[in-house]
Amino acid sequence: MALIGICAYVDSQAMDEITVLQAEVLKTLASPRRLEILHVLASGPIEVGRLADAIGASQPNVSQHLSMLRVAGIVEAERDGREVRYRLADPDVMVACALMRSVLERRLSRLGEMAAKAAVPAAPLTVRSASR
């Protein structure tokens, strides 16, 4: 088991730092709820309570997701009096999300076309009765 840990450590050292960081950010984005939060934040800064209402989730749940997004550097918090508003750290994160969505839509379209081709009925088989 120790060898596996050492090999994993050596492999991660060989990767450039931006690749490792990219993987961490993508792990953070691998949540439908967090993507939903990002889509709301794309409209501009918003307080946690209003954000929770907008997506139909509890405030503690949204706060937890926002905390993970903040640690990953995807969102930033700014205090406005007693309220804390969250906003996208870089609006281009939505460009990346849109690009990935486009890739997935094309993939689904290709899969749909393949399924439609596979579903084309074959020529009917004729059954001959055996005559004696």
Backbone as CSV, one residue per row, in Angstrom:
resi,resn,N_x,N_y,N_z,CA_x,CA_y,CA_z,C_x,C_y,C_z
1,MET,0.815,-1.198,0.000,0.000,0.000,0.000,0.860,1.265,0.000
2,ALA,1.983,1.226,0.709,2.850,2.401,0.788,3.403,2.752,-0.581
3,LEU,3.690,1.727,-1.381,4.222,1.959,-2.719,3.224,2.716,-3.578
4,ILE,1.944,2.364,-3.452,0.905,3.064,-4.224,0.878,4.537,-3.836
5,GLY,0.967,4.803,-2.544,0.986,6.187,-2.085,2.184,6.946,-2.602
6,ILE,3.340,6.303,-2.617,4.558,6.942,-3.123,4.439,7.210,-4.612
7,CYS,3.928,6.220,-5.370,3.768,6.392,-6.821,2.787,7.516,-7.125
8,ALA,1.710,7.578,-6.379,0.731,8.650,-6.600,1.375,10.001,-6.317
9,TYR,2.196,10.087,-5.286,2.859,11.329,-4.944,3.838,11.733,-6.045
10,VAL,4.641,10.786,-6.539,5.613,11.065,-7.594,4.885,11.513,-8.860
11,ASP,3.785,10.820,-9.221,3.034,11.196,-10.412,2.481,12.609,-10.293
12,SER,1.977,12.966,-9.113,1.420,14.311,-8.960,2.510,15.369,-9.034
13,GLN,3.722,15.030,-8.626,4.822,15.987,-8.734,5.190,16.226,-10.192
14,ALA,5.030,15.195,-11.028,5.401,15.317,-12.431,4.431,16.217,-13.197
15,MET,3.209,16.311,-12.736,2.231,17.165,-13.408,2.530,18.619,-13.105
16,ASP,2.212,19.482,-14.071,2.428,20.889,-13.767,1.344,21.355,-12.788
17,GLU,1.641,22.389,-12.064,0.762,22.853,-10.994,-0.606,23.290,-11.511
18,ILE,-0.660,23.863,-12.698,-1.941,24.333,-13.227,-2.869,23.160,-13.523
19,THR,-2.315,22.020,-13.940,-3.128,20.830,-14.199,-3.739,20.316,-12.906
20,VAL,-2.962,20.299,-11.850,-3.465,19.863,-10.554,-4.540,20.830,-10.062
21,LEU,-4.300,22.118,-10.202,-5.274,23.123,-9.796,-6.564,22.994,-10.613
22,GLN,-6.426,22.775,-11.912,-7.595,22.594,-12.777,-8.425,21.404,-12.308
23,ALA,-7.764,20.313,-11.979,-8.481,19.122,-11.502,-9.238,19.430,-10.212
24,GLU,-8.633,20.190,-9.323,-9.293,20.549,-8.062,-10.526,21.415,-8.322
25,VAL,-10.399,22.385,-9.212,-11.542,23.258,-9.532,-12.657,22.442,-10.172
26,LEU,-12.295,21.550,-11.088,-13.314,20.729,-11.753,-14.010,19.802,-10.764
27,LYS,-13.279,19.300,-9.772,-13.915,18.488,-8.720,-14.950,19.324,-7.971
28,THR,-14.595,20.555,-7.699,-15.518,21.445,-6.988,-16.762,21.701,-7.823
29,LEU,-16.588,21.818,-9.128,-17.726,22.094,-10.013,-18.564,20.851,-10.318
30,ALA,-18.125,19.696,-9.846,-18.821,18.441,-10.148,-20.045,18.233,-9.262
31,SER,-20.803,19.280,-9.079,-22.020,19.228,-8.274,-23.105,20.021,-9.000
32,PRO,-24.218,19.391,-9.322,-25.300,20.128,-9.990,-25.747,21.359,-9.191
33,ARG,-25.771,21.250,-7.873,-26.195,22.386,-7.040,-25.211,23.544,-7.167
34,ARG,-23.917,23.242,-7.196,-22.929,24.319,-7.322,-23.009,24.975,-8.691
35,LEU,-23.267,24.189,-9.714,-23.449,24.779,-11.055,-24.678,25.676,-11.070
36,GLU,-25.722,25.242,-10.392,-26.942,26.056,-10.289,-26.639,27.386,-9.585
37,ILE,-25.850,27.321,-8.546,-25.437,28.534,-7.817,-24.664,29.463,-8.744
38,LEU,-23.737,28.913,-9.517,-22.953,29.739,-10.434,-23.845,30.452,-11.448
39,HIS,-24.848,29.752,-11.945,-25.750,30.369,-12.928,-26.506,31.553,-12.328
40,VAL,-26.879,31.456,-11.058,-27.531,32.597,-10.395,-26.524,33.721,-10.192
41,LEU,-25.316,33.382,-9.758,-24.288,34.402,-9.518,-23.853,35.099,-10.807
42,ALA,-24.072,34.470,-11.936,-23.725,35.097,-13.216,-24.533,36.372,-13.432
43,SER,-25.676,36.491,-12.767,-26.511,37.698,-12.879,-26.006,38.832,-12.000
44,GLY,-25.083,38.539,-11.099,-24.532,39.576,-10.236,-24.492,39.128,-8.788
45,PRO,-23.853,39.927,-7.931,-23.721,39.577,-6.511,-25.091,39.398,-5.849
46,ILE,-25.140,38.482,-4.890,-26.401,38.195,-4.205,-26.103,37.685,-2.798
47,GLU,-27.025,37.965,-1.876,-26.891,37.485,-0.505,-27.266,36.010,-0.444
48,VAL,-26.736,35.329,0.559,-26.961,33.891,0.702,-28.448,33.561,0.787
49,GLY,-29.188,34.313,1.588,-30.620,34.037,1.756,-31.393,34.155,0.457
50,ARG,-31.115,35.210,-0.298,-31.788,35.389,-1.590,-31.382,34.308,-2.574
51,LEU,-30.110,33.924,-2.523,-29.623,32.859,-3.389,-30.320,31.541,-3.045
52,ALA,-30.430,31.247,-1.760,-31.107,30.018,-1.313,-32.552,30.005,-1.804
53,ASP,-33.235,31.146,-1.673,-34.622,31.242,-2.162,-34.690,31.026,-3.671
54,ALA,-33.737,31.594,-4.390,-33.739,31.518,-5.852,-33.593,30.087,-6.367
55,ILE,-32.857,29.259,-5.631,-32.654,27.887,-6.107,-33.459,26.855,-5.318
56,GLY,-34.221,27.319,-4.334,-35.062,26.402,-3.565,-34.282,25.471,-2.654
57,ALA,-33.251,26.013,-2.032,-32.434,25.211,-1.117,-32.372,25.918,0.230
58,SER,-31.933,25.190,1.250,-31.810,25.802,2.571,-30.582,26.709,2.607
59,GLN,-30.650,27.721,3.459,-29.533,28.648,3.576,-28.261,27.945,4.058
60,PRO,-28.342,27.035,5.056,-27.113,26.342,5.472,-26.490,25.514,4.335
61,ASN,-27.332,24.878,3.530,-26.825,24.085,2.414,-26.125,24.971,1.391
62,VAL,-26.733,26.092,1.056,-26.127,27.023,0.095,-24.837,27.601,0.661
63,SER,-24.825,27.920,1.938,-23.605,28.441,2.574,-22.466,27.435,2.482
64,GLN,-22.782,26.168,2.680,-21.766,25.117,2.587,-21.194,25.041,1.165
65,HIS,-22.072,25.081,0.168,-21.610,25.052,-1.216,-20.782,26.292,-1.551
66,LEU,-21.230,27.446,-1.098,-20.496,28.681,-1.348,-19.112,28.646,-0.711
67,SER,-19.028,28.046,0.451,-17.733,27.924,1.127,-16.763,27.102,0.278
68,MET,-17.252,26.009,-0.291,-16.386,25.173,-1.134,-15.992,25.921,-2.403
69,LEU,-16.929,26.665,-2.977,-16.633,27.445,-4.181,-15.627,28.555,-3.870
70,ARG,-15.741,29.124,-2.676,-14.819,30.188,-2.274,-13.413,29.637,-2.057
71,VAL,-13.294,28.496,-1.401,-11.990,27.873,-1.179,-11.315,27.565,-2.517
72,ALA,-12.108,27.171,-3.513,-11.573,26.852,-4.839,-11.264,28.108,-5.649
73,GLY,-11.639,29.279,-5.122,-11.358,30.534,-5.817,-12.337,30.855,-6.930
74,ILE,-13.500,30.201,-6.924,-14.483,30.402,-7.983,-15.422,31.559,-7.648
75,VAL,-15.713,31.738,-6.370,-16.546,32.859,-5.936,-15.805,33.655,-4.869
76,GLU,-16.248,34.877,-4.684,-15.696,35.745,-3.649,-16.839,36.292,-2.817
77,ALA,-16.550,36.564,-1.563,-17.537,37.146,-0.655,-17.180,38.607,-0.430
78,GLU,-18.201,39.450,-0.383,-17.970,40.857,-0.047,-19.022,41.285,0.957
79,ARG,-18.562,41.922,2.003,-19.466,42.360,3.060,-20.125,43.665,2.646
80,ASP,-21.439,43.730,2.878,-22.220,44.932,2.601,-23.045,45.197,3.859
81,GLY,-22.458,45.922,4.795,-23.119,46.127,6.077,-23.157,44.808,6.830
82,ARG,-24.362,44.380,7.201,-24.505,43.109,7.908,-24.596,41.925,6.954
83,GLU,-24.846,42.198,5.701,-25.015,41.137,4.704,-23.689,40.782,4.039
84,VAL,-23.589,39.540,3.638,-22.447,39.097,2.841,-22.992,38.721,1.474
85,ARG,-22.444,39.361,0.461,-22.852,39.056,-0.912,-21.768,38.218,-1.567
86,TYR,-22.206,37.294,-2.366,-21.268,36.456,-3.121,-21.335,36.828,-4.585
87,ARG,-20.188,36.714,-5.242,-20.120,36.991,-6.676,-19.080,36.066,-7.299
88,LEU,-19.140,35.945,-8.616,-18.144,35.155,-9.324,-16.794,35.851,-9.221
89,ALA,-15.750,35.092,-8.952,-14.412,35.671,-8.891,-13.948,36.068,-10.294
90,ASP,-14.379,35.303,-11.290,-14.028,35.584,-12.685,-15.200,35.151,-13.554
91,PRO,-15.835,36.088,-14.245,-17.008,35.740,-15.055,-16.720,34.712,-16.146
92,ASP,-15.453,34.555,-16.516,-15.120,33.568,-17.551,-15.390,32.133,-17.116
93,VAL,-15.621,31.917,-15.822,-15.989,30.569,-15.389,-17.295,30.150,-16.074
94,MET,-18.157,31.127,-16.372,-19.413,30.816,-17.057,-19.158,30.493,-18.533
95,VAL,-18.121,31.070,-19.104,-17.731,30.729,-20.476,-17.290,29.272,-20.506
96,ALA,-16.495,28.873,-19.516,-16.040,27.485,-19.432,-17.223,26.538,-19.250
97,CYS,-18.171,26.922,-18.400,-19.360,26.083,-18.182,-20.175,25.970,-19.470
98,ALA,-20.336,27.072,-20.188,-21.094,27.051,-21.437,-20.402,26.186,-22.485
99,LEU,-19.097,26.248,-22.530,-18.339,25.431,-23.472,-18.529,23.944,-23.171
100,MET,-18.429,23.573,-21.900,-18.616,22.169,-21.527,-20.036,21.719,-21.820
101,ARG,-21.007,22.580,-21.582,-22.402,22.246,-21.875,-22.583,22.005,-23.368
102,SER,-21.946,22.824,-24.193,-22.016,22.671,-25.644,-21.409,21.341,-26.085
103,VAL,-20.287,20.986,-25.502,-19.640,19.700,-25.807,-20.592,18.553,-25.456
104,LEU,-21.222,18.645,-24.296,-22.141,17.582,-23.860,-23.385,17.506,-24.735
105,GLU,-23.913,18.667,-25.148,-25.080,18.665,-26.036,-24.759,17.995,-27.365
106,ARG,-23.569,18.279,-27.909,-23.163,17.627,-29.163,-23.002,16.126,-28.971
107,ARG,-22.451,15.742,-27.850,-22.284,14.310,-27.558,-23.635,13.622,-27.474
108,LEU,-24.571,14.226,-26.764,-25.911,13.642,-26.650,-26.595,13.561,-28.005
109,SER,-26.372,14.562,-28.834,-26.953,14.555,-30.176,-26.400,13.388,-30.990
110,ARG,-25.086,13.200,-30.923,-24.469,12.063,-31.649,-24.992,10.738,-31.128
111,LEU,-25.116,10.617,-29.818,-25.636,9.375,-29.239,-27.074,9.135,-29.670
112,GLY,-27.864,10.207,-29.733,-29.242,10.098,-30.188,-29.322,9.639,-31.637
113,GLU,-28.440,10.182,-32.469,-28.403,9.771,-33.874,-28.013,8.307,-34.003
114,MET,-27.042,7.885,-33.201,-26.628,6.483,-33.238,-27.767,5.569,-32.783
115,ALA,-28.489,5.976,-31.755,-29.609,5.171,-31.260,-30.713,5.100,-32.298
116,ALA,-30.966,6.216,-33.000,-32.006,6.232,-34.024,-31.635,5.302,-35.175
117,LYS,-30.373,5.298,-35.556,-29.921,4.398,-36.627,-30.050,2.941,-36.208
118,ALA,-29.732,2.666,-34.958,-29.810,1.293,-34.464,-31.249,0.822,-34.348
119,ALA,-32.174,1.769,-34.198,-33.582,1.420,-34.022,-34.321,1.236,-35.340
120,VAL,-33.643,1.487,-36.464,-34.297,1.295,-37.766,-34.670,-0.170,-37.890
121,PRO,-35.962,-0.445,-38.140,-36.388,-1.840,-38.189,-35.743,-2.586,-39.356
122,ALA,-35.371,-3.797,-39.091,-34.789,-4.649,-40.127,-35.915,-5.160,-41.014
123,ALA,-35.547,-5.623,-42.184,-36.547,-6.178,-43.094,-37.248,-7.340,-42.398
124,PRO,-38.564,-7.418,-42.562,-39.294,-8.484,-41.870,-38.870,-9.861,-42.392
125,LEU,-38.793,-10.762,-41.475,-38.462,-12.136,-41.832,-39.729,-12.845,-42.265
126,THR,-39.629,-13.597,-43.321,-40.801,-14.369,-43.730,-40.618,-15.787,-43.234
127,VAL,-41.646,-16.258,-42.662,-41.616,-17.616,-42.113,-42.344,-18.524,-43.103
128,ARG,-41.666,-19.508,-43.567,-42.282,-20.457,-44.483,-42.824,-21.636,-43.686
129,SER,-43.978,-22.011,-44.059,-44.524,-23.185,-43.374,-43.952,-24.417,-44.044
130,ALA,-43.678,-25.375,-43.262,-43.113,-26.625,-43.774,-44.238,-27.444,-44.392
131,SER,-44.124,-27.777,-45.664,-45.139,-28.604,-46.297,-44.627,-30.019,-46.417
132,ARG,-45.514,-30.924,-46.235,-45.120,-32.319,-46.270,-45.482,-32.911,-47.545
